[in-house]
Each structure stands twice: as structure tokens, then as C-alpha cells.
Short mmCIF file of C-alpha atoms in Angstrom, two decimals:
data_model
loop_
_atom_site.label_atom_id
_atom_site.label_comp_id
_atom_site.label_asym_id
_atom_site.label_seq_id
_atom_site.Cartn_x
_atom_site.Cartn_y
_atom_site.Cartn_z
CA MET A 35 -59.88 -14.09 -65.37
CA PRO A 36 -61.43 -16.27 -62.63
CA ALA A 37 -60.03 -19.37 -64.27
CA SER A 38 -56.53 -17.91 -64.62
CA GLN A 39 -56.28 -17.02 -60.89
CA PRO A 40 -56.63 -20.64 -59.65
CA ARG A 41 -54.02 -21.69 -62.23
CA SER A 42 -51.50 -19.08 -60.98
CA ARG A 43 -52.13 -20.10 -57.37
CA ALA A 44 -51.57 -23.76 -58.18
CA ARG A 45 -48.40 -22.83 -60.07
CA ASP A 46 -47.11 -20.92 -57.00
CA ARG A 47 -47.85 -23.84 -54.73
CA ASN A 48 -45.98 -26.23 -57.00
CA ASN A 49 -42.98 -23.90 -57.23
CA VAL A 50 -40.06 -25.36 -55.24
CA LEU A 51 -38.54 -21.99 -54.39
CA ASN A 52 -41.67 -21.03 -52.45
CA ARG A 53 -41.03 -23.69 -49.83
CA ALA A 54 -39.98 -22.67 -46.32
CA GLU A 55 -36.45 -24.09 -46.56
CA PHE A 56 -35.76 -22.01 -49.72
CA LEU A 57 -37.55 -18.90 -48.52
CA SER A 58 -34.37 -17.29 -47.18
CA LEU A 59 -32.81 -17.52 -50.63
CA ASN A 60 -35.55 -15.46 -52.21
CA GLN A 61 -36.12 -12.75 -49.61
CA PRO A 62 -34.53 -11.67 -46.33
CA LEU A 63 -36.18 -12.66 -43.09
CA LYS A 64 -37.97 -10.10 -40.93
CA GLY A 65 -35.61 -10.72 -38.03
CA ASN A 66 -32.61 -9.83 -40.15
CA GLN A 67 -34.30 -6.70 -41.34
CA GLU A 68 -35.12 -5.67 -37.79
CA SER A 69 -31.58 -6.38 -36.58
CA ARG A 70 -30.14 -4.40 -39.48
CA SER A 71 -32.43 -1.50 -38.82
CA SER A 72 -31.65 -1.55 -35.09
CA GLY A 73 -27.93 -1.70 -35.91
CA ARG A 74 -28.29 1.32 -38.13
CA LYS A 75 -30.09 3.20 -35.38
CA GLN A 76 -27.42 2.34 -32.84
CA SER A 77 -24.65 3.40 -35.21
CA ALA A 78 -26.48 6.63 -35.87
CA GLN A 79 -26.86 7.26 -32.13
CA ALA A 80 -23.16 6.46 -31.57
CA GLY A 81 -22.23 8.87 -34.35
CA ALA A 82 -24.34 11.55 -32.75
CA ALA A 83 -22.77 10.89 -29.36
CA GLY A 84 -19.32 11.03 -30.94
CA GLY A 85 -20.19 14.33 -32.49
CA GLN A 86 -21.25 15.65 -29.11
CA ASN A 87 -18.00 14.42 -27.52
CA ASN A 88 -16.10 16.65 -29.89
CA ASN A 89 -17.18 19.60 -27.79
CA PRO A 90 -14.24 21.28 -26.01
CA LYS A 91 -15.86 20.98 -22.56
CA GLU A 92 -16.31 17.21 -22.76
CA ARG A 93 -12.85 16.84 -24.27
CA ARG A 94 -11.37 18.63 -21.25
CA GLN A 95 -13.38 16.44 -18.87
CA SER A 96 -12.10 13.28 -20.56
CA GLN A 97 -8.56 14.57 -20.22
CA GLN A 98 -9.08 15.12 -16.48
CA LEU A 99 -9.84 11.45 -15.78
CA PRO A 100 -7.53 9.81 -13.20
CA GLU A 101 -4.60 7.86 -14.50
CA GLU A 102 -5.84 4.54 -13.10
CA ASP A 103 -8.89 4.79 -15.38
CA CYS A 104 -6.72 5.11 -18.49
CA MET A 105 -5.12 2.13 -20.20
CA GLN A 106 -1.40 2.44 -20.80
CA LEU A 107 -0.81 0.74 -24.13
CA ASN A 108 2.98 1.23 -24.10
CA PRO A 109 4.21 1.15 -20.46
CA SER A 110 7.86 1.91 -19.86
CA PHE A 111 10.38 -0.66 -18.70
CA LYS A 112 10.73 1.11 -15.34
CA GLY A 113 6.98 0.99 -14.84
CA ILE A 114 6.85 -2.72 -15.61
CA ALA A 115 9.76 -3.46 -13.27
CA PHE A 116 8.28 -1.35 -10.45
CA ASN A 117 4.84 -2.97 -10.75
CA SER A 118 6.42 -6.44 -10.82
CA LEU A 119 8.46 -5.76 -7.68
CA LEU A 120 5.40 -4.30 -5.98
CA ALA A 121 3.36 -7.40 -6.81
CA ILE A 122 6.12 -9.67 -5.48
CA ASP A 123 6.32 -7.58 -2.30
CA ILE A 124 2.57 -7.84 -1.68
CA CYS A 125 2.49 -11.58 -2.41
CA MET A 126 5.44 -12.39 -0.14
CA SER A 127 4.12 -10.15 2.65
CA LYS A 128 0.78 -11.93 2.59
CA ARG A 129 2.51 -15.31 2.71
CA LEU A 130 4.64 -14.24 5.68
CA GLY A 131 1.62 -12.83 7.54
CA VAL A 132 1.25 -16.09 9.48
CA CYS A 133 -0.08 -14.31 12.60
CA ALA A 134 -2.37 -11.82 10.87
CA ASN A 135 -5.45 -13.23 12.65
CA ARG A 136 -6.49 -16.08 14.90
CA ALA A 137 -7.37 -18.28 11.93
CA SER A 138 -3.86 -18.03 10.44
CA SER A 139 -1.38 -20.88 10.52
CA TRP A 140 0.48 -19.35 13.49
CA GLY A 141 -2.55 -17.65 15.01
CA GLY A 142 -1.79 -19.04 18.46
CA ALA A 143 1.52 -17.17 18.59
CA ARG A 144 -0.06 -13.80 17.77
CA SER A 145 0.05 -12.61 21.41
CA MET A 146 3.75 -13.39 21.71
CA ILE A 147 4.52 -11.63 18.43
CA ASN A 148 2.53 -8.59 19.57
CA LEU A 149 4.52 -8.55 22.82
CA LEU A 150 7.74 -8.57 20.81
CA GLY A 151 6.44 -5.63 18.80
CA ILE A 152 5.68 -3.66 21.99
CA THR A 153 9.38 -3.83 22.92
CA GLY A 154 10.05 -1.65 19.87
CA HIS A 155 7.25 0.84 20.49
CA GLY A 156 8.03 4.49 21.09
CA ILE A 157 5.91 5.12 24.19
CA PRO A 158 7.64 2.55 26.47
CA TRP A 159 11.06 3.74 25.32
CA ILE A 160 10.25 7.40 25.95
CA ALA A 161 8.81 6.61 29.38
CA GLY A 162 11.83 4.48 30.30
CA THR A 163 14.26 7.15 29.11
CA LEU A 164 12.55 9.81 31.23
CA ILE A 165 12.64 7.58 34.32
CA CYS A 166 16.34 6.83 33.82
CA LEU A 167 17.02 10.53 33.23
CA VAL A 168 15.39 11.46 36.54
CA LYS A 169 17.38 8.83 38.44
CA SER A 170 20.69 9.50 36.68
CA SER A 171 23.30 11.40 38.71
CA THR A 172 26.26 11.51 36.30
CA LEU A 173 26.83 14.12 33.62
CA ALA A 174 27.82 11.53 31.00
CA GLY A 175 24.70 9.46 31.66
CA GLN A 176 22.44 12.50 31.45
CA GLU A 177 24.07 13.56 28.20
CA VAL A 178 23.47 10.15 26.59
CA LEU A 179 19.90 9.95 27.88
CA MET A 180 19.00 13.45 26.68
CA ASN A 181 20.28 12.67 23.18
CA LEU A 182 18.45 9.34 23.27
CA LEU A 183 15.24 11.18 24.13
CA LEU A 184 15.88 13.56 21.24
CA ALA A 185 16.41 10.59 18.89
CA LEU A 186 13.14 8.96 19.99
CA LEU A 187 11.15 12.16 19.48
CA LEU A 188 12.72 12.73 16.06
CA ASP A 189 11.91 9.15 15.08
CA ILE A 190 8.24 9.56 15.94
CA MET A 191 7.91 12.85 14.05
CA ILE A 192 9.83 11.73 10.95
CA VAL A 193 8.02 8.40 10.63
CA ALA A 194 4.62 10.02 11.21
CA GLY A 195 5.34 12.62 8.52
CA LEU A 196 6.51 10.03 5.99
CA GLN A 197 3.49 7.83 6.66
CA LYS A 198 1.14 10.76 6.14
CA LEU A 199 2.81 11.47 2.80
CA ALA A 200 2.83 7.86 1.56
CA LYS A 201 -0.50 6.71 3.09
CA ARG A 202 0.26 3.11 2.19
CA LYS A 203 -1.92 0.49 3.84
CA GLY A 204 -0.70 -2.86 5.11
CA PRO A 205 -1.20 -6.21 3.38
CA TYR A 206 -4.08 -7.05 5.74
CA ASP A 207 -6.94 -4.89 6.93
CA ILE A 208 -5.82 -4.62 10.57
CA ASN A 209 -6.73 -1.65 12.72
CA PRO A 210 -3.84 0.03 14.61
CA GLY A 211 -3.72 -0.29 18.38
CA LEU A 212 -3.96 2.41 21.02
CA LEU A 213 -0.20 2.85 21.26
CA ASP A 214 -0.01 3.18 17.47
CA TYR A 215 -2.52 6.03 17.54
CA LEU A 216 -0.56 7.78 20.29
CA THR A 217 2.59 7.77 18.16
CA MET A 218 0.65 8.42 14.91
CA ASP A 219 1.90 5.09 13.52
CA THR A 220 -1.29 4.34 11.54
CA TYR A 221 0.03 3.60 8.03
CA ALA A 222 2.42 0.98 6.69
CA PHE A 223 5.28 2.84 4.99
CA PRO A 224 7.79 3.10 6.58
CA ALA A 225 7.54 0.71 9.53
CA GLY A 226 7.95 2.76 12.70
CA HIS A 227 8.94 -0.20 14.87
CA ALA A 228 11.68 -1.19 12.41
CA SER A 229 13.12 2.34 12.19
CA ARG A 230 13.06 2.71 15.98
CA ALA A 231 14.68 -0.68 16.57
CA ALA A 232 17.43 0.03 14.05
CA MET A 233 18.08 3.49 15.48
CA LEU A 234 18.18 2.22 19.09
CA SER A 235 20.45 -0.72 18.32
CA LYS A 236 22.91 1.50 16.47
CA PHE A 237 22.74 4.11 19.24
CA PHE A 238 23.51 1.57 21.98
CA LEU A 239 26.26 -0.09 19.97
CA ASN A 240 28.02 3.27 19.59
CA HIS A 241 27.52 4.75 23.05
CA LEU A 242 27.47 1.75 25.42
CA VAL A 243 30.25 -0.67 26.22
CA LEU A 244 28.69 -4.09 25.58
CA ALA A 245 30.11 -7.58 25.35
CA ILE A 246 30.02 -9.35 21.99
CA PRO A 247 27.08 -11.65 22.93
CA LEU A 248 25.03 -8.63 23.99
CA ARG A 249 25.89 -6.81 20.76
CA ILE A 250 24.73 -9.82 18.74
CA LEU A 251 21.52 -10.08 20.77
CA LEU A 252 20.87 -6.37 20.23
CA VAL A 253 21.10 -6.75 16.45
CA LEU A 254 18.92 -9.88 16.52
CA TRP A 255 16.35 -8.02 18.62
CA ALA A 256 16.14 -5.23 16.04
CA LEU A 257 15.65 -7.74 13.21
CA CYS A 258 13.00 -9.70 15.12
CA VAL A 259 11.07 -6.53 16.02
CA GLY A 260 11.04 -5.43 12.39
CA PHE A 261 9.90 -8.70 10.86
CA SER A 262 7.38 -9.36 13.63
CA ARG A 263 5.37 -6.53 12.07
CA VAL A 264 5.25 -8.50 8.81
CA MET A 265 4.13 -11.64 10.64
CA ILE A 266 1.13 -9.93 12.21
CA GLY A 267 0.16 -8.39 8.85
CA ARG A 268 0.74 -4.71 9.70
CA HIS A 269 3.57 -4.01 7.23
CA HIS A 270 5.03 -5.20 3.95
CA ILE A 271 8.57 -6.46 3.63
CA THR A 272 9.64 -3.26 1.87
CA ASP A 273 8.09 -1.22 4.70
CA VAL A 274 10.32 -2.97 7.22
CA LEU A 275 13.45 -2.73 5.06
CA SER A 276 12.85 0.97 4.47
CA GLY A 277 12.26 1.37 8.21
CA PHE A 278 15.72 -0.06 8.89
CA VAL A 279 17.23 2.41 6.42
CA PHE A 280 15.40 5.39 7.91
CA GLY A 281 16.41 4.29 11.40
CA TYR A 282 20.08 4.32 10.44
CA LEU A 283 19.68 7.76 8.81
CA GLN A 284 18.01 9.07 11.96
CA PHE A 285 20.95 7.84 14.01
CA ARG A 286 23.33 9.70 11.71
CA LEU A 287 21.18 12.82 12.09
CA VAL A 288 21.32 12.62 15.88
CA GLU A 289 25.08 12.22 15.71
CA LEU A 290 25.30 15.40 13.64
CA ILE A 291 23.18 17.46 16.05
CA TRP A 292 24.53 15.82 19.19
CA MET A 293 23.84 17.97 22.25
CA SER A 294 26.79 18.68 24.51
CA SER A 295 26.80 18.16 28.25
CA ASN A 296 26.31 21.89 28.95
CA THR A 297 23.28 22.02 26.65
CA CYS A 298 21.80 18.97 28.33
CA GLN A 299 22.32 20.45 31.80
CA MET A 300 20.64 23.66 30.70
CA LEU A 301 17.62 21.74 29.35
CA ILE A 302 17.42 19.64 32.50
CA SER A 303 17.50 22.75 34.71
CA ILE A 304 14.67 24.33 32.68
CA TRP A 305 12.65 21.14 32.93
#
């Protein structure tokens, strides 16, 4: 027996398959065994977790996740078109925001663009209308000014309500000014300056006798006021375009509920 043991050991040493490079052919490595065992444990844990997720409570919680956390594998054509247009709107609005801050390409003209935007603000127009109403001595002038005041108040309330419903933010993170807070013009959609400028220009074109150059300047003023809000980064392009549409609709509403001269005189006497 003692002599046979050294012979078997020598035979094992001379065996080619016992070398390190052929060891993996004879038996699996310890690392592979450990990885396989850990993989089995993980699969077992995942199976257990999947079995727990089959509970009705957790199934209801997973169904209550918000839509933005769920992947839509088959979006509709309308959804794709809407998202594409929205992306184009955001991209173009950011490119046109040349006065969004002092470091922008047109940052030096930001003060002038802000001054142009103030000409379409609601507070100066309401104050000016009240001053003109106090100084007016004709019945026709008072009738036009009272309906203009009604149109300005309706514009502020309608735009503020729509902005509260939409709660869309502008392309840049810019805080509203003091006048914007006074008129509750704190969100982007629709653009309050654009709706007011469109409503005022249409109102003056219908109720004032103006020469053709003044009529052209009035329309250009409304367009410049609207798109100045895109240049300073407060609104998207679609916000301004929708503001123009809402401004025209507000003008049509004021025309429908137009107050007569007697009604205006009664309101003035009460005031």
C-alpha cells in the first residue's frame, strides 16, 4: 500500500488533464458555481416578489401610477403629432428668446422690449381709461370708454382663469413682474399681453375713425407687443398666437353685450 500511493501520485502529476489550463474542462470553477448559485437566489427572490405583487392591493397601487411613469408602447397618431408640434414650439420659442436675460444675444435690448410690453399691460390701460372717462363730457365718448373698461376687465378675468386652468410655464424660468401679479398674469398660456393688444386694436379699429397709416400702425403695435413676450422668454409662440385668438373672441363678446348710452350714464351716476 505505501508503495502504490507514491505511484498514483506520480501518475496524477504526469496526467495532462490535471494541468491548470485544462482544469476547466474537467470541473467547473468555483466562481462559476458561486455566480450560478447567486443567480438562482436572485431568481428565487424575484419569483417571491412577483408572487407578492399578485396581491390585489399592490395591483391596485400599480394601476394608480401617473401616466408619465408608464411607457406607451403603441402611441396614437394624434399623440405623436401633438408631441412633435409641442417640441417644435418649445425649440422655436427658446431660439426666439433673444432677450431672455442679460447674457442673451440681444440682452442689451431687454429694457426696450420690456417697455414695449408695458404698453400692452392691463393696469396702464385701465388707469388711462378711467382718467379719460372722468374728463369726457360727451355721451358718445362715455359710452365707448365704459365699454372699453368692461372689455379690459373681462380680458383680465378670462386670461387669469385660463392661465389657472392650463398652468403652463414659459420657455425660460423668469419670474413675473409686479404688474403681472396685479393682473394675475403669472402663467404662460394664453399670453395676456397678446390677447389685450389684439382686443384693443380691434376695438379701436371698429369704434374710432382713424387714417390708414394709423390703422396699420395699430395692427403692427399689437403684433410687436405679442411677440415681444416671446423675445423676453415669458411665453411660447403658441401662447402668443392663442392670445391673439382669445383677444378677438373677447372683442366679439363685448360687441354682443355692448352697453347702451343710458346704461353707461346710470353706471356713471352710481359711481
